[in-house]
PDB file of C-alpha atoms in Angstrom:
ATOM      1  CA  MET H 225     -33.328   6.784  22.672  1.00 85.00           C
ATOM      2  CA  ILE H 226     -32.958   3.021  22.660  1.00 88.00           C
ATOM      3  CA  LEU H 227     -29.932   1.135  23.969  1.00 90.00           C
ATOM      4  CA  GLU H 228     -29.432  -2.242  22.330  1.00 90.00           C
ATOM      5  CA  ILE H 229     -27.220  -4.707  24.146  1.00 93.00           C
ATOM      6  CA  ALA H 230     -26.262  -7.900  22.329  1.00 93.00           C
ATOM      7  CA  GLN H 231     -24.407 -10.584  24.222  1.00 95.00           C
ATOM      8  CA  ILE H 232     -22.582 -12.922  21.887  1.00 96.00           C
ATOM      9  CA  ASP H 233     -20.684 -16.077  22.763  1.00 97.00           C
ATOM     10  CA  VAL H 234     -18.132 -16.947  20.103  1.00 96.00           C
ATOM     11  CA  LYS H 235     -16.937 -20.457  19.319  1.00 96.00           C
ATOM     12  CA  PRO H 236     -13.497 -21.134  20.818  1.00 93.00           C
ATOM     13  CA  GLY H 237     -10.830 -20.363  18.243  1.00 94.00           C
ATOM     14  CA  MET H 238     -13.109 -18.062  16.207  1.00 94.00           C
ATOM     15  CA  GLU H 239     -12.301 -14.843  18.096  1.00 92.00           C
ATOM     16  CA  ALA H 240     -10.086 -13.407  15.344  1.00 93.00           C
ATOM     17  CA  GLU H 241     -12.740 -13.976  12.674  1.00 94.00           C
ATOM     18  CA  PHE H 242     -15.416 -12.475  14.899  1.00 94.00           C
ATOM     19  CA  GLU H 243     -13.290  -9.433  15.718  1.00 92.00           C
ATOM     20  CA  ALA H 244     -12.685  -8.889  11.977  1.00 93.00           C
ATOM     21  CA  GLY H 245     -16.467  -8.909  11.518  1.00 91.00           C
ATOM     22  CA  ILE H 246     -16.896  -6.467  14.399  1.00 91.00           C
ATOM     23  CA  ALA H 247     -14.345  -4.104  12.832  1.00 91.00           C
ATOM     24  CA  LYS H 248     -16.485  -4.113   9.684  1.00 88.00           C
ATOM     25  CA  ALA H 249     -19.660  -3.785  11.763  1.00 86.00           C
ATOM     26  CA  SER H 250     -18.363  -0.655  13.457  1.00 88.00           C
ATOM     27  CA  VAL H 251     -18.349   1.185  10.124  1.00 87.00           C
ATOM     28  CA  ILE H 252     -21.761  -0.228   9.139  1.00 85.00           C
ATOM     29  CA  PHE H 253     -23.429   0.671  12.430  1.00 85.00           C
ATOM     30  CA  LYS H 254     -21.948   4.167  12.642  1.00 83.00           C
ATOM     31  CA  ALA H 255     -23.196   4.910   9.117  1.00 82.00           C
ATOM     32  CA  ALA H 256     -26.703   3.602   9.831  1.00 82.00           C
ATOM     33  CA  LYS H 257     -29.499   6.120  10.093  1.00 82.00           C
ATOM     34  CA  GLY H 258     -30.310   6.795  13.731  1.00 85.00           C
ATOM     35  CA  CYS H 259     -27.238   5.096  15.223  1.00 88.00           C
ATOM     36  CA  ARG H 260     -25.691   7.384  17.845  1.00 90.00           C
ATOM     37  CA  SER H 261     -22.976   5.103  19.226  1.00 91.00           C
ATOM     38  CA  PHE H 262     -21.468   1.631  18.896  1.00 92.00           C
ATOM     39  CA  ALA H 263     -19.126  -0.045  21.373  1.00 94.00           C
ATOM     40  CA  VAL H 264     -17.852  -3.576  21.974  1.00 94.00           C
ATOM     41  CA  ARG H 265     -16.608  -5.003  25.242  1.00 94.00           C
ATOM     42  CA  ARG H 266     -15.009  -8.393  25.731  1.00 93.00           C
ATOM     43  CA  SER H 267     -15.644 -10.266  28.966  1.00 91.00           C
ATOM     44  CA  ILE H 268     -12.676 -10.762  31.264  1.00 90.00           C
ATOM     45  CA  GLU H 269     -14.314 -13.731  32.975  1.00 90.00           C
ATOM     46  CA  LYS H 270     -15.297 -15.503  29.754  1.00 90.00           C
ATOM     47  CA  PRO H 271     -13.011 -14.440  26.867  1.00 87.00           C
ATOM     48  CA  GLN H 272     -15.353 -15.844  24.195  1.00 92.00           C
ATOM     49  CA  ARG H 273     -18.177 -13.520  25.349  1.00 95.00           C
ATOM     50  CA  TYR H 274     -18.628 -10.132  23.698  1.00 96.00           C
ATOM     51  CA  ARG H 275     -21.157  -7.419  24.532  1.00 95.00           C
ATOM     52  CA  LEU H 276     -22.188  -4.952  21.844  1.00 93.00           C
ATOM     53  CA  HIS H 277     -23.739  -1.687  23.010  1.00 94.00           C
ATOM     54  CA  ILE H 278     -25.544   0.275  20.291  1.00 91.00           C
ATOM     55  CA  GLU H 279     -27.518   3.446  20.918  1.00 91.00           C
ATOM     56  CA  TRP H 280     -30.357   4.178  18.480  1.00 89.00           C
ATOM     57  CA  GLU H 281     -32.485   7.301  18.155  1.00 88.00           C
ATOM     58  CA  THR H 282     -35.566   5.107  17.836  1.00 83.00           C
ATOM     59  CA  LEU H 283     -36.187   1.393  17.564  1.00 77.00           C
ATOM     60  CA  GLU H 284     -37.855   2.022  14.200  1.00 76.00           C
ATOM     61  CA  ASN H 285     -34.489   3.092  12.755  1.00 65.00           C
ATOM     62  CA  HIS H 286     -33.068  -0.237  13.863  1.00 68.00           C
ATOM     63  CA  THR H 287     -35.841  -2.517  12.681  1.00 67.00           C
ATOM     64  CA  VAL H 288     -36.799  -0.833   9.400  1.00 65.00           C
ATOM     65  CA  ASP H 289     -33.778   1.018   8.067  1.00 67.00           C
ATOM     66  CA  PHE H 290     -31.005  -1.194   9.322  1.00 73.00           C
ATOM     67  CA  THR H 291     -31.800  -4.893   9.511  1.00 75.00           C
ATOM     68  CA  GLY H 292     -33.113  -4.962   5.952  1.00 77.00           C
ATOM     69  CA  SER H 293     -29.950  -3.421   4.495  1.00 79.00           C
ATOM     70  CA  GLN H 294     -27.476  -5.347   2.388  1.00 84.00           C
ATOM     71  CA  ALA H 295     -24.624  -4.201   4.653  1.00 82.00           C
ATOM     72  CA  TRP H 296     -26.375  -5.846   7.624  1.00 82.00           C
ATOM     73  CA  LYS H 297     -26.904  -9.069   5.688  1.00 87.00           C
ATOM     74  CA  ASP H 298     -23.227  -9.101   4.652  1.00 87.00           C
ATOM     75  CA  TYR H 299     -22.140  -8.526   8.260  1.00 87.00           C
ATOM     76  CA  ARG H 300     -24.392 -11.318   9.554  1.00 88.00           C
ATOM     77  CA  ALA H 301     -23.079 -13.724   6.930  1.00 91.00           C
ATOM     78  CA  MET H 302     -19.541 -12.899   8.045  1.00 90.00           C
ATOM     79  CA  VAL H 303     -20.023 -13.341  11.806  1.00 93.00           C
ATOM     80  CA  SER H 304     -22.821 -15.918  12.104  1.00 93.00           C
ATOM     81  CA  PRO H 305     -20.472 -18.906  11.645  1.00 95.00           C
ATOM     82  CA  CYS H 306     -18.568 -17.636  14.710  1.00 95.00           C
ATOM     83  CA  PHE H 307     -21.591 -17.794  17.052  1.00 95.00           C
ATOM     84  CA  GLU H 308     -21.603 -20.540  19.654  1.00 94.00           C
ATOM     85  CA  ALA H 309     -25.345 -19.887  20.109  1.00 91.00           C
ATOM     86  CA  PRO H 310     -27.735 -17.229  18.804  1.00 91.00           C
ATOM     87  CA  PRO H 311     -26.958 -13.827  20.380  1.00 92.00           C
ATOM     88  CA  SER H 312     -29.159 -12.645  23.213  1.00 94.00           C
ATOM     89  CA  VAL H 313     -30.385  -9.115  22.548  1.00 92.00           C
ATOM     90  CA  GLU H 314     -32.209  -6.654  24.769  1.00 92.00           C
ATOM     91  CA  HIS H 315     -33.520  -3.163  24.090  1.00 89.00           C
ATOM     92  CA  THR H 316     -33.789  -0.568  26.852  1.00 90.00           C
ATOM     93  CA  GLU H 317     -35.357   2.853  26.483  1.00 89.00           C
ATOM     94  CA  LEU H 318     -33.059   5.641  27.619  1.00 81.00           C
ATOM     95  CA  ALA H 319     -34.464   8.811  29.131  1.00 69.00           C
ATOM     96  CA  LEU H 320     -33.007  12.072  27.925  1.00 58.00           C
ATOM     97  CA  GLN H 321     -31.455  13.962  30.769  1.00 51.00           C
ATOM     98  CA  ALA H 322     -31.363  17.751  30.832  1.00 45.00           C
ATOM     99  CA  PHE H 323     -28.233  19.352  32.197  1.00 41.00           C
TER     100      PHE H 323
END
């Protein structure tokens, strides 16, 4: 499993537009092959900062099946004008835990 964390700073005054894009993104991500979960958290300390947490089965699903899709391109076109700076993204491998 791969956990993708994207930290996004939104231009002041563009929060509503960004949140509309995130609402659309939720549907896109959850329908994507290999996406196990999608969550968004807004920073209390810096209200224009959002953190997206997406769990993928493999990174290949993310890079091949998802980022080339038209839905992804439409989502990026919707939210990119809201970015204060390019998002910072990190990928962390998650170990499966047996219970």
